[in-house]
XYZ file of C-alpha atoms in Angstrom:
785
model
C 90.992 229.015 297.346
C 88.526 226.259 298.192
C 85.668 228.250 296.723
C 87.450 228.539 293.384
C 88.156 224.793 293.216
C 84.529 223.971 293.935
C 83.490 226.058 290.953
C 85.545 223.918 288.523
C 83.624 221.026 286.968
C 86.634 219.132 285.644
C 90.429 219.200 285.462
C 92.785 217.473 283.064
C 96.544 216.913 282.907
C 98.599 215.758 279.899
C 101.056 212.976 280.911
C 103.273 210.535 278.936
C 100.611 207.883 279.559
C 97.901 210.110 278.017
C 95.343 212.568 279.355
C 94.422 212.256 283.028
C 90.790 213.463 283.187
C 89.279 214.090 286.616
C 85.618 214.989 286.846
C 84.046 216.654 289.861
C 80.717 214.894 290.222
C 79.568 217.433 292.825
C 80.218 220.338 290.468
C 78.578 218.590 287.518
C 75.578 217.746 289.711
C 75.326 221.408 290.736
C 75.412 222.464 287.077
C 72.721 219.939 286.155
C 70.420 220.849 289.034
C 70.920 224.555 288.416
C 69.873 224.023 284.808
C 66.817 222.051 285.929
C 65.833 224.888 288.280
C 66.322 227.440 285.518
C 64.161 225.496 283.053
C 61.445 224.976 285.651
C 61.310 228.739 286.156
C 61.129 229.323 282.397
C 58.285 226.842 282.037
C 56.465 228.442 284.981
C 56.859 231.888 283.414
C 55.614 230.532 280.071
C 52.579 228.907 281.698
C 51.776 232.076 283.641
C 52.194 234.183 280.496
C 49.591 232.032 278.738
C 47.177 232.206 281.699
C 47.631 235.962 282.050
C 47.459 236.477 278.288
C 43.983 234.929 277.988
C 42.600 236.428 281.217
C 39.743 236.929 282.163
C 39.085 233.670 280.311
C 41.007 230.502 281.140
C 43.005 228.239 278.779
C 40.525 225.417 279.428
C 37.694 227.589 278.082
C 39.200 227.118 274.605
C 38.359 223.408 274.774
C 34.807 224.235 275.854
C 34.322 226.527 272.841
C 35.772 223.925 270.435
C 33.535 221.152 271.793
C 30.487 223.439 271.635
C 31.123 224.336 267.972
C 31.803 220.718 266.984
C 28.621 219.621 268.783
C 26.512 222.123 266.833
C 28.072 220.913 263.566
C 26.996 217.356 264.284
C 23.433 218.604 264.767
C 23.668 219.905 261.155
C 23.521 223.562 262.182
C 26.160 226.144 261.243
C 26.879 228.629 264.070
C 29.610 230.230 261.955
C 27.172 231.397 259.276
C 29.349 229.930 256.514
C 32.769 230.935 257.912
C 33.795 227.344 258.654
C 33.120 226.418 255.026
C 35.147 229.430 253.845
C 38.081 228.379 256.054
C 37.817 224.829 254.671
C 38.004 226.130 251.104
C 41.314 227.868 251.855
C 42.958 224.935 253.636
C 45.887 223.471 251.681
C 44.876 220.393 249.694
C 46.222 217.164 251.156
C 45.548 213.604 250.037
C 46.079 212.335 253.596
C 43.330 214.591 255.010
C 39.751 213.535 254.396
C 36.894 215.965 253.848
C 35.577 215.232 257.326
C 39.017 215.869 258.834
C 39.240 219.186 256.959
C 35.853 220.160 258.363
C 37.036 219.407 261.906
C 40.241 221.415 261.396
C 38.207 224.322 260.012
C 35.873 224.163 263.003
C 38.820 224.183 265.412
C 40.330 227.222 263.664
C 36.993 229.026 263.750
C 36.534 228.107 267.430
C 39.983 229.477 268.251
C 39.263 232.767 266.487
C 35.893 233.000 268.214
C 37.563 232.276 271.573
C 40.178 234.999 271.014
C 37.440 237.435 270.003
C 35.525 236.637 273.192
C 38.679 237.209 275.266
C 39.293 240.547 273.551
C 35.675 241.573 274.144
C 35.748 240.543 277.821
C 39.025 242.374 278.380
C 37.722 245.489 276.665
C 34.552 245.359 278.775
C 36.590 244.927 281.958
C 38.826 247.864 280.980
C 35.767 250.053 280.467
C 34.315 248.928 283.786
C 37.566 249.710 285.622
C 37.499 253.203 284.105
C 34.377 253.982 286.155
C 35.317 255.906 289.307
C 32.086 257.542 290.446
C 31.772 254.909 293.181
C 34.691 256.554 294.981
C 32.836 259.833 295.316
C 29.650 258.378 296.789
C 28.843 258.707 300.467
C 30.042 255.968 302.749
C 27.557 253.049 303.020
C 25.233 254.730 300.487
C 25.912 252.911 297.239
C 23.874 253.974 294.219
C 22.018 251.509 291.996
C 24.443 252.253 289.160
C 27.412 251.364 291.346
C 25.749 248.156 292.558
C 25.241 247.052 288.959
C 28.821 248.059 288.166
C 30.189 245.959 291.061
C 28.216 242.932 289.838
C 29.559 243.360 286.296
C 33.153 243.748 287.525
C 32.794 240.460 289.426
C 31.400 238.735 286.314
C 34.121 239.989 283.972
C 36.974 239.552 286.456
C 37.152 235.795 286.010
C 38.294 233.325 288.658
C 41.554 233.004 290.565
C 43.580 235.795 288.933
C 47.367 235.672 289.029
C 49.455 238.637 290.154
C 49.646 240.212 286.682
C 46.282 239.011 285.329
C 44.682 242.473 285.424
C 47.547 244.342 283.753
C 46.066 244.210 280.256
C 42.656 245.337 281.511
C 43.711 248.371 283.543
C 42.799 251.724 281.973
C 45.400 254.278 280.933
C 45.928 257.350 283.103
C 43.796 260.159 281.622
C 45.253 263.580 280.819
C 43.277 266.306 282.659
C 42.321 269.434 280.765
C 44.573 272.473 281.090
C 41.647 274.542 282.342
C 40.802 272.131 285.188
C 44.417 271.721 286.302
C 45.103 275.464 286.351
C 41.872 276.119 288.242
C 42.698 273.497 290.894
C 46.267 274.780 291.166
C 45.173 278.366 291.804
C 42.719 277.151 294.404
C 45.455 275.165 296.157
C 47.854 278.113 296.489
C 45.274 280.695 297.558
C 45.801 280.173 301.327
C 49.576 280.515 300.832
C 49.579 283.912 299.090
C 48.497 287.437 299.839
C 46.194 289.241 297.423
C 49.039 290.771 295.411
C 50.901 287.467 295.013
C 47.735 285.598 294.120
C 46.766 288.192 291.502
C 50.222 287.915 289.915
C 50.002 284.098 289.835
C 46.518 284.272 288.321
C 47.851 286.433 285.478
C 50.754 284.023 284.871
C 48.323 281.099 284.769
C 45.982 282.884 282.336
C 48.906 283.759 280.078
C 50.116 280.138 280.139
C 46.642 278.779 279.414
C 46.124 281.100 276.437
C 49.610 280.688 274.925
C 51.876 277.620 275.151
C 49.603 275.511 277.363
C 47.454 274.069 274.585
C 50.485 273.202 272.477
C 52.129 271.345 275.358
C 48.833 269.612 276.101
C 48.634 268.304 272.527
C 51.956 266.501 272.923
C 50.849 264.981 276.231
C 47.634 263.663 274.702
C 49.659 262.156 271.886
C 51.909 260.437 274.401
C 48.932 259.145 276.401
C 47.603 257.439 273.248
C 50.965 255.810 272.569
C 52.362 255.024 276.026
C 50.801 252.885 278.777
C 51.194 255.807 281.205
C 52.046 259.365 280.210
C 53.690 260.144 283.576
C 55.592 257.169 284.989
C 58.624 256.919 282.698
C 59.335 260.662 282.906
C 58.726 260.627 286.654
C 61.246 257.822 287.153
C 63.824 259.431 284.918
C 63.640 263.128 285.842
C 62.620 262.973 289.500
C 64.805 260.031 290.507
C 67.408 258.882 287.988
C 68.602 262.303 286.764
C 69.139 263.619 290.262
C 72.871 264.147 290.711
C 72.840 264.594 294.483
C 73.177 261.776 297.043
C 70.260 259.342 297.185
C 71.006 258.474 300.814
C 68.504 260.410 302.987
C 67.318 262.489 300.008
C 65.604 259.625 298.187
C 65.973 256.310 299.997
C 63.543 255.432 302.797
C 63.368 252.792 305.543
C 61.069 250.354 307.324
C 61.242 249.213 310.962
C 61.004 245.876 312.760
C 58.367 244.961 315.357
C 58.112 247.737 317.902
C 57.751 245.860 321.187
C 59.251 242.407 320.639
C 62.365 240.856 319.162
C 61.602 237.254 318.111
C 65.182 236.158 318.872
C 68.235 237.958 320.281
C 70.555 235.932 318.007
C 71.619 238.025 315.036
C 72.378 235.114 312.684
C 69.134 233.328 313.559
C 67.028 236.389 312.794
C 68.846 236.706 309.492
C 68.324 233.002 308.736
C 64.565 233.100 309.136
C 63.902 236.396 307.387
C 66.285 235.777 304.455
C 64.517 232.458 303.902
C 61.166 234.315 304.056
C 62.372 236.841 301.459
C 63.121 234.024 299.039
C 59.784 232.359 299.756
C 58.159 235.637 298.718
C 60.329 235.783 295.593
C 59.268 232.241 294.696
C 55.598 233.243 295.029
C 56.351 236.371 292.993
C 57.994 234.393 290.189
C 55.071 231.980 290.121
C 52.617 234.911 290.305
C 50.961 233.266 293.300
C 50.689 236.551 295.187
C 47.125 237.796 295.067
C 46.683 241.012 293.075
C 46.474 244.036 295.364
C 43.063 245.658 295.569
C 41.587 248.764 297.121
C 40.619 247.572 300.638
C 37.039 246.362 300.862
C 36.495 246.373 297.085
C 37.015 244.187 294.012
C 39.043 246.909 292.267
C 42.574 245.737 291.324
C 45.720 247.830 291.507
C 48.585 247.829 289.035
C 51.279 245.277 289.889
C 53.934 246.452 287.411
C 56.268 247.708 290.169
C 56.497 244.207 291.682
C 58.633 242.990 288.782
C 61.775 244.774 290.015
C 61.691 244.009 293.746
C 64.547 241.500 293.552
C 67.746 241.253 291.466
C 67.669 245.002 290.792
C 70.146 247.807 291.208
C 70.509 251.465 290.320
C 73.622 252.026 288.196
C 75.245 255.498 288.346
C 75.870 257.544 285.212
C 77.354 260.976 284.655
C 74.128 262.425 283.202
C 71.521 259.943 284.393
C 71.398 256.692 286.340
C 69.750 253.532 285.031
C 67.774 250.790 286.767
C 69.041 247.314 285.894
C 67.046 244.170 286.566
C 68.101 240.540 286.133
C 65.701 237.621 285.784
C 67.240 235.522 288.532
C 69.908 235.394 291.202
C 70.636 232.503 293.544
C 72.698 234.450 296.076
C 72.827 237.540 298.262
C 75.748 239.776 299.194
C 76.462 240.257 302.904
C 78.428 243.126 304.438
C 80.127 242.741 307.811
C 82.910 244.838 309.362
C 84.135 246.243 306.066
C 84.066 242.919 304.188
C 81.707 241.743 301.435
C 80.653 238.105 301.097
C 78.770 236.225 298.402
C 76.319 233.835 300.063
C 74.537 231.259 297.894
C 71.062 230.475 299.192
C 70.471 227.528 296.858
C 72.228 224.175 297.100
C 71.479 221.507 294.475
C 68.541 223.616 293.234
C 67.098 223.624 296.771
C 66.510 226.746 298.839
C 68.581 226.552 301.995
C 66.596 226.089 305.186
C 66.519 228.906 307.760
C 68.893 226.911 309.974
C 71.376 226.504 307.129
C 71.249 230.211 306.293
C 71.811 230.978 309.991
C 74.832 228.652 309.909
C 76.263 230.496 306.902
C 75.607 233.925 308.407
C 77.334 232.839 311.615
C 80.355 231.789 309.555
C 80.545 235.349 308.238
C 80.187 236.801 311.743
C 82.999 234.530 312.975
C 85.300 235.179 310.019
C 88.414 236.945 311.398
C 89.795 238.123 308.048
C 90.339 241.889 307.811
C 88.970 244.000 304.942
C 91.308 244.483 302.030
C 92.926 247.857 301.397
C 90.229 250.442 300.622
C 87.359 247.966 301.060
C 86.045 249.023 304.483
C 84.370 252.265 303.370
C 83.662 251.264 299.767
C 79.874 251.541 300.189
C 80.252 255.301 300.750
C 80.480 255.677 296.964
C 76.753 254.839 296.771
C 76.003 257.396 299.513
C 77.716 260.402 297.986
C 77.138 262.464 294.847
C 76.270 260.473 291.736
C 78.747 261.953 289.228
C 81.906 261.102 291.237
C 80.523 257.587 291.793
C 79.803 257.202 288.060
C 83.331 258.332 287.140
C 84.912 256.083 289.769
C 82.823 253.137 288.582
C 83.994 253.624 284.992
C 87.636 254.188 285.923
C 88.221 251.670 288.716
C 85.437 249.059 288.480
C 85.069 248.345 284.749
C 87.532 245.463 284.520
C 89.363 242.810 286.488
C 88.643 241.709 290.004
C 86.840 244.938 290.909
C 84.345 244.472 288.071
C 83.689 240.874 289.073
C 83.047 241.840 292.684
C 80.885 244.847 291.782
C 78.878 242.708 289.334
C 78.352 240.233 292.160
C 76.862 242.955 294.388
C 74.707 244.470 291.673
C 73.292 241.145 290.439
C 72.529 239.826 293.936
C 68.909 239.196 294.905
C 69.329 241.893 297.565
C 71.934 243.268 299.959
C 72.378 242.345 303.621
C 74.237 244.354 306.276
C 75.257 242.754 309.578
C 75.503 245.661 312.000
C 77.530 245.506 315.227
C 75.259 248.045 316.937
C 72.171 247.303 319.015
C 68.982 249.133 318.064
C 65.274 249.209 318.814
C 63.121 250.459 321.675
C 65.309 249.749 324.669
C 67.130 251.156 327.649
C 66.120 253.879 330.083
C 65.131 256.259 327.283
C 63.050 254.291 324.747
C 62.053 257.459 322.872
C 65.674 258.425 322.164
C 66.499 254.836 321.221
C 63.764 254.876 318.566
C 65.231 258.070 317.124
C 68.666 256.439 316.910
C 67.100 253.344 315.351
C 65.457 255.432 312.617
C 68.665 257.306 311.791
C 70.581 254.043 311.639
C 68.110 252.566 309.163
C 68.055 255.714 307.048
C 71.811 256.185 306.651
C 73.770 253.925 309.029
C 77.453 254.793 309.086
C 77.156 255.992 305.456
C 79.351 253.142 304.191
C 77.720 249.983 305.604
C 74.688 249.980 303.278
C 74.638 249.580 299.492
C 72.184 252.378 298.715
C 71.996 251.503 295.004
C 70.409 248.091 295.586
C 66.620 247.823 295.355
C 66.694 247.168 299.092
C 69.175 246.480 301.874
C 68.189 244.439 304.930
C 69.957 245.374 308.176
C 70.392 242.904 311.055
C 71.571 244.288 314.378
C 73.609 242.574 317.068
C 70.592 242.221 319.409
C 68.353 240.556 316.786
C 66.504 243.651 315.605
C 66.269 244.228 311.880
C 65.085 246.815 309.383
C 65.111 247.679 305.706
C 66.449 250.516 303.556
C 65.055 250.910 300.022
C 66.084 252.735 296.870
C 63.127 254.739 295.552
C 63.394 254.913 291.757
C 62.219 251.386 290.918
C 59.009 251.434 293.013
C 57.068 253.189 295.740
C 56.875 252.285 299.426
C 53.610 250.224 299.404
C 55.218 247.640 297.095
C 58.165 247.090 299.416
C 55.899 247.294 302.481
C 53.904 244.323 301.145
C 57.115 242.275 301.009
C 58.185 243.511 304.461
C 54.852 242.575 306.063
C 55.046 239.079 304.582
C 58.622 238.637 305.805
C 57.911 239.789 309.365
C 54.831 237.566 309.641
C 56.510 234.501 308.098
C 59.595 234.940 310.273
C 57.659 235.001 313.553
C 54.408 233.104 312.979
C 55.307 230.406 310.446
C 59.028 229.657 310.695
C 59.603 230.481 314.370
C 62.573 229.620 316.591
C 63.516 226.848 318.996
C 63.847 227.246 322.764
C 67.442 228.514 322.444
C 66.472 231.167 319.914
C 67.982 229.419 316.896
C 66.200 228.640 313.635
C 64.443 225.297 313.464
C 65.791 222.409 311.395
C 69.122 220.740 310.736
C 72.339 221.885 309.106
C 74.297 220.382 306.236
C 77.811 221.080 307.484
C 79.262 220.338 304.040
C 77.886 223.602 302.679
C 80.649 225.618 300.972
C 81.703 228.643 302.970
C 80.461 232.087 301.899
C 82.873 233.526 299.366
C 84.691 236.728 300.331
C 84.744 239.259 297.523
C 88.158 240.590 296.534
C 89.044 244.151 295.649
C 92.060 246.038 294.350
C 91.388 249.646 295.320
C 94.064 252.120 294.107
C 94.990 255.148 296.250
C 93.157 257.572 293.916
C 89.961 255.612 294.383
C 90.442 255.656 298.154
C 90.573 259.452 297.947
C 87.243 259.481 296.117
C 85.754 257.076 298.694
C 86.845 259.440 301.477
C 85.357 262.442 299.686
C 82.019 260.650 299.155
C 82.026 259.576 302.787
C 82.594 263.173 303.923
C 79.650 264.384 301.799
C 77.391 261.625 303.109
C 78.477 262.084 306.719
C 77.642 265.792 306.592
C 74.130 264.927 305.360
C 73.664 262.250 308.017
C 74.873 264.488 310.842
C 72.414 267.194 309.787
C 69.346 264.936 310.031
C 67.149 265.384 313.084
C 64.768 262.487 313.651
C 61.935 261.818 316.052
C 59.834 258.627 316.116
C 56.979 258.112 318.543
C 53.849 256.026 319.031
C 50.730 258.058 319.646
C 48.584 255.908 321.945
C 46.124 258.394 323.429
C 43.621 257.142 320.856
C 43.559 255.702 317.353
C 41.399 255.362 314.274
C 38.661 253.626 316.300
C 37.821 256.776 318.214
C 38.265 258.988 315.142
C 35.784 256.908 313.151
C 33.204 257.303 315.941
C 33.338 261.005 315.137
C 32.433 260.149 311.506
C 35.739 261.444 310.200
C 38.325 259.866 307.892
C 41.404 258.978 310.017
C 43.724 260.199 307.256
C 41.898 263.533 306.961
C 41.973 263.852 310.769
C 45.751 263.384 310.860
C 46.298 265.784 307.971
C 44.265 268.475 309.771
C 46.352 267.842 312.889
C 49.530 268.301 310.851
C 48.210 271.584 309.431
C 47.417 272.796 312.932
C 50.806 271.686 314.293
C 52.677 273.462 311.503
C 50.672 276.667 311.890
C 51.300 276.708 315.642
C 55.034 276.178 315.193
C 55.621 278.587 312.273
C 52.597 280.959 312.471
C 51.914 280.400 308.775
C 50.785 277.752 306.305
C 52.946 275.976 303.751
C 52.668 273.936 300.577
C 51.894 270.426 301.831
C 52.584 267.195 299.990
C 50.656 264.023 300.766
C 51.466 260.999 298.617
C 48.552 259.282 296.932
C 48.716 256.327 294.559
C 47.518 256.176 290.947
C 47.736 252.387 290.681
C 44.110 252.220 289.550
C 45.749 252.875 286.174
C 48.317 250.872 284.262
C 51.886 251.553 285.434
C 50.552 254.143 287.863
C 52.794 255.394 290.651
C 51.919 258.427 292.772
C 50.115 261.749 292.717
C 50.180 264.669 295.142
C 47.340 265.611 297.449
C 47.770 269.287 298.359
C 46.519 269.000 301.930
C 46.723 272.704 302.716
C 43.445 274.023 301.312
C 41.251 277.065 301.762
C 39.002 274.963 303.981
C 41.798 273.592 306.188
C 43.381 277.021 306.687
C 39.977 278.529 307.528
C 39.435 275.854 310.157
C 42.864 276.287 311.740
C 42.516 280.084 311.864
C 39.074 279.760 313.431
C 40.263 277.348 316.116
C 43.345 279.386 316.906
C 41.290 282.577 316.861
C 38.972 281.299 319.605
C 35.833 280.848 317.494
C 32.881 278.951 318.974
C 33.191 275.165 319.093
C 30.167 274.649 316.811
C 31.707 276.912 314.181
C 35.030 275.128 314.426
C 33.380 271.713 314.128
C 31.497 272.830 311.033
C 34.696 274.186 309.468
C 36.581 271.030 310.400
C 34.045 268.775 308.681
C 34.163 271.022 305.629
C 37.969 270.783 305.569
C 37.877 267.017 306.088
C 35.410 266.522 303.224
C 37.545 268.723 300.970
C 40.609 266.669 301.810
C 38.787 263.449 300.958
C 37.680 264.979 297.656
C 41.252 266.017 296.819
C 42.509 262.524 297.687
C 39.916 260.853 295.476
C 40.660 263.230 292.607
C 44.357 262.399 292.877
C 43.666 258.648 292.855
C 41.376 258.888 289.822
C 43.781 260.829 287.591
C 42.478 264.348 288.277
C 45.484 265.509 290.292
C 47.477 268.668 289.693
C 51.174 268.072 290.080
C 51.948 265.159 287.733
C 50.113 266.938 284.904
C 52.032 270.173 285.486
C 55.285 268.214 285.783
C 54.754 266.538 282.403
C 53.809 269.850 280.779
C 57.093 271.242 282.110
C 59.055 268.300 280.649
C 57.432 268.831 277.233
C 58.262 272.555 277.398
C 61.928 271.707 277.976
C 61.934 269.292 275.033
C 60.441 272.005 272.804
C 62.724 274.713 274.169
C 59.772 276.818 275.318
C 59.956 278.993 278.421
C 56.923 279.271 280.693
C 57.227 281.574 283.741
C 54.116 279.900 285.170
C 55.481 276.333 284.978
C 58.923 277.434 286.145
C 57.486 279.009 289.275
C 55.133 276.089 289.960
C 57.922 273.502 289.741
C 60.260 275.541 291.978
C 57.874 275.858 294.935
C 59.267 274.062 298.023
C 57.286 271.354 299.825
C 58.005 272.382 303.413
C 55.663 269.728 304.776
C 56.000 266.383 302.981
C 53.778 263.633 304.362
C 52.905 260.034 303.630
C 50.788 257.315 305.191
C 52.083 253.735 305.366
C 48.983 251.532 305.621
C 49.054 247.893 306.699
C 48.037 245.994 303.570
C 47.901 242.390 304.811
C 45.952 242.664 308.034
C 45.180 238.942 307.906
C 48.852 238.129 308.555
C 48.805 239.772 311.996
C 46.606 239.058 315.000
C 46.150 242.497 316.544
C 43.847 241.124 319.254
C 45.880 238.219 320.656
C 49.347 239.494 319.692
C 49.123 243.308 319.766
C 52.843 243.607 320.450
C 53.719 242.109 317.046
C 53.352 245.348 315.145
C 55.835 247.221 313.004
C 56.509 250.858 313.773
C 56.213 251.620 310.052
C 58.878 253.580 308.216
C 60.046 257.038 307.295
C 62.097 259.268 305.017
C 64.221 262.389 305.089
C 62.964 265.989 304.742
C 62.283 267.214 301.204
C 63.035 270.906 301.891
C 66.000 272.271 303.850
C 63.632 274.267 306.045
C 60.800 271.746 306.185
C 59.626 268.465 307.688
C 59.180 264.927 306.409
C 56.342 263.184 308.237
C 55.412 259.538 307.767
C 52.646 257.924 309.789
C 51.116 254.454 310.063
C 47.700 253.711 311.558
C 48.042 250.444 313.493
C 44.931 248.685 314.734
C 42.278 250.742 316.470
C 44.352 252.445 319.175
C 47.772 253.401 317.832
C 49.289 255.794 315.294
C 53.054 255.827 314.735
C 54.800 258.994 313.548
C 58.247 259.422 311.944
C 59.392 263.059 311.757
C 62.539 264.299 310.057
C 64.100 267.727 309.531
C 67.543 269.335 309.502
C 69.582 270.583 312.437
C 71.031 273.291 310.169
C 67.658 275.038 309.953
C 67.022 277.060 313.129
C 63.266 277.077 312.483
C 62.778 273.291 312.538
C 62.959 270.841 315.424
C 61.659 267.277 315.069
C 60.906 266.803 318.770
C 59.110 270.125 319.155
C 57.079 269.415 316.036
C 56.229 265.982 317.436
C 54.948 267.637 320.604
C 52.813 269.992 318.506
C 51.353 267.000 316.640
C 50.439 265.294 319.922
C 48.755 268.446 321.192
C 46.908 269.022 317.911
C 45.637 265.429 317.856
C 44.245 265.726 321.388
C 42.767 269.169 320.720
C 40.981 267.865 317.647
C 39.493 264.822 319.332
C 38.348 266.995 322.225
C 36.685 269.368 319.746
C 34.913 266.548 317.907
C 33.859 264.507 320.945
C 33.484 266.977 323.839
C 31.050 264.735 325.744
C 33.143 261.583 325.632
C 35.272 260.962 328.689
C 37.223 257.877 327.771
C 40.518 256.778 329.178
C 43.236 258.528 327.243
C 45.346 255.421 326.878
C 44.506 251.746 326.314
C 45.583 249.240 328.908
C 49.266 248.632 328.216
C 49.841 245.714 330.571
C 50.224 242.865 328.072
C 52.242 244.896 325.615
C 54.416 246.851 327.989
C 55.452 243.652 329.753
C 56.998 242.431 326.532
C 58.998 245.517 325.655
C 62.652 244.965 324.911
C 64.879 245.441 327.895
């Protein structure tokens, strides 16, 4: 094959005249330039490690300290109080070093130690400052004097121009709540879900736990918190994600959507060319740590960036007992799936990132390739969609050697995975609502074999130019991938752009080697396992009911005028919608981050509270509007308090989860923990906020907005609800449930959410008679046809 010959740097033949040596200058040049690129990356990582290691000081501050100490010595004063002289006494004797030279060396050593001590002190001070969280509990726009001083000190100790990982060493560790506080908050959270008898029984179980094994389990957790950077995250990754033996498709993986109202180009290969190039631009910034550290919006408070390390070159490897997450330092190619075939596409040529036009050219070559898939190859990806144990056994038996291992290694070590889909998706046709539902299902599971669900993320490009992303969940949470996705969408449309014909801009080097088709030798027994995994995955996919809609009657702008948190408003609407559809309340999960702490991931906000249930019952019971408004504000404030507690390490569920893990390690049975961990989350919710608002112009280009993303239902008889607040006048909802449950219906629940949202705004602003919908003229005119 041509690709194989191009990979050979030299060939030689022994003849009667001697050895005929033929060198391939192109191959040797590629090897040289690849080495140069690799060393440049190593040097960049080394430089960044030094800068991050001395943060919040800078490397140049060392020279300032040295010069300052030397200057004081020449004025015949001793700032070291005799330490420089002590260091000089212990220097090795050398005839070539004069006394004055020894004094200078001693001063430099003292200056270096003083500099390191100052760095340690500054970092310790910054860590203590970042452990202060009272500011989060203060009333909006009413900052206390203490908090104002704290903000000023954080700015002073934060240094200048931090890199992505500069704050990592200064972030505080996640605190371990007391058993008493966690149990108290837990009992309060389940009170509206239980009758008096059930609540009394749970109270007794909790008291028994607290007075018996609870303190012993707590001791082990405190010990771990002193030793580990985060007492939750490693166990959360292992036991919640990696040890799950069921399919990760739908049950764990999630998705993100393209722009809602526009498609920048209808050419599939061109869209892939621009966005793939943008992905690698982001990776370059990531490797150089040029991405600004994420902060809580409107503050100087940094968030942990540890999850960013595994965005690219990462895969989840199946095992019989537990999976593992593997990450490689670098990868100069992607793997592309199209019509049952897998291709290796290099995105670097002579150490240069291919231009968008060149990537488009290579993608088009794959689209035009007429070769059929090899035997058993077409549905191979179904192995990653089915149960984990059969996939682990098949991987060991059929993919641990030979051509199959080489091809599988190629997929797993790729920067990310790309799927070229022959379908057309997006908001289109005579029924845009139904088309959005189909679009969501396609991104979540596709055909169950045309995504590689183990990769950190798979990018899907549709025939009509739409795209989307599917992400594996164990390595990071959605906000990390959403940051990458926002950058890619903005760079694709606003920076790279397309020419008049819809192609990527720039020229093409037609001498680029063709994408290399991966080869497989799939035995009949493996084909049987592929078919079985596909059947399992297809049954899951067919059972998923999805509904996606844009709520445009009003947005956060109108909610804020009512002096209410938009997130709390939506959560109250969800509580009302669920109560109206099921005539009861349920355990509700809202994801909150704990990235204020080192290696923090998520915590649960239990949105169904005594206050929220009291409000819903009052409204549904026909209580007076003033009473309902008072109860609503009480419920909203309670929700905000719960959210802030979760963010600041005072949540309930991660603490109880870790106590349960310790109990299993010790072989101790706790009826209380067993019951707590078995309770179903029938309403699982999550907000997907826009993090980089500056990348999008919501005023001049309101149509360039993503519809957000979603996930599958957590409980068989429950709902998964994801929502994104876009601009001032739009909220997008993604609702999932299962057809097999007769009590759930995504579309009916969506209608209940719409009604609840309008009922709430009418309750809170009864005297406002605004137009229910913003003027759609400019946006609607640009909808996909």
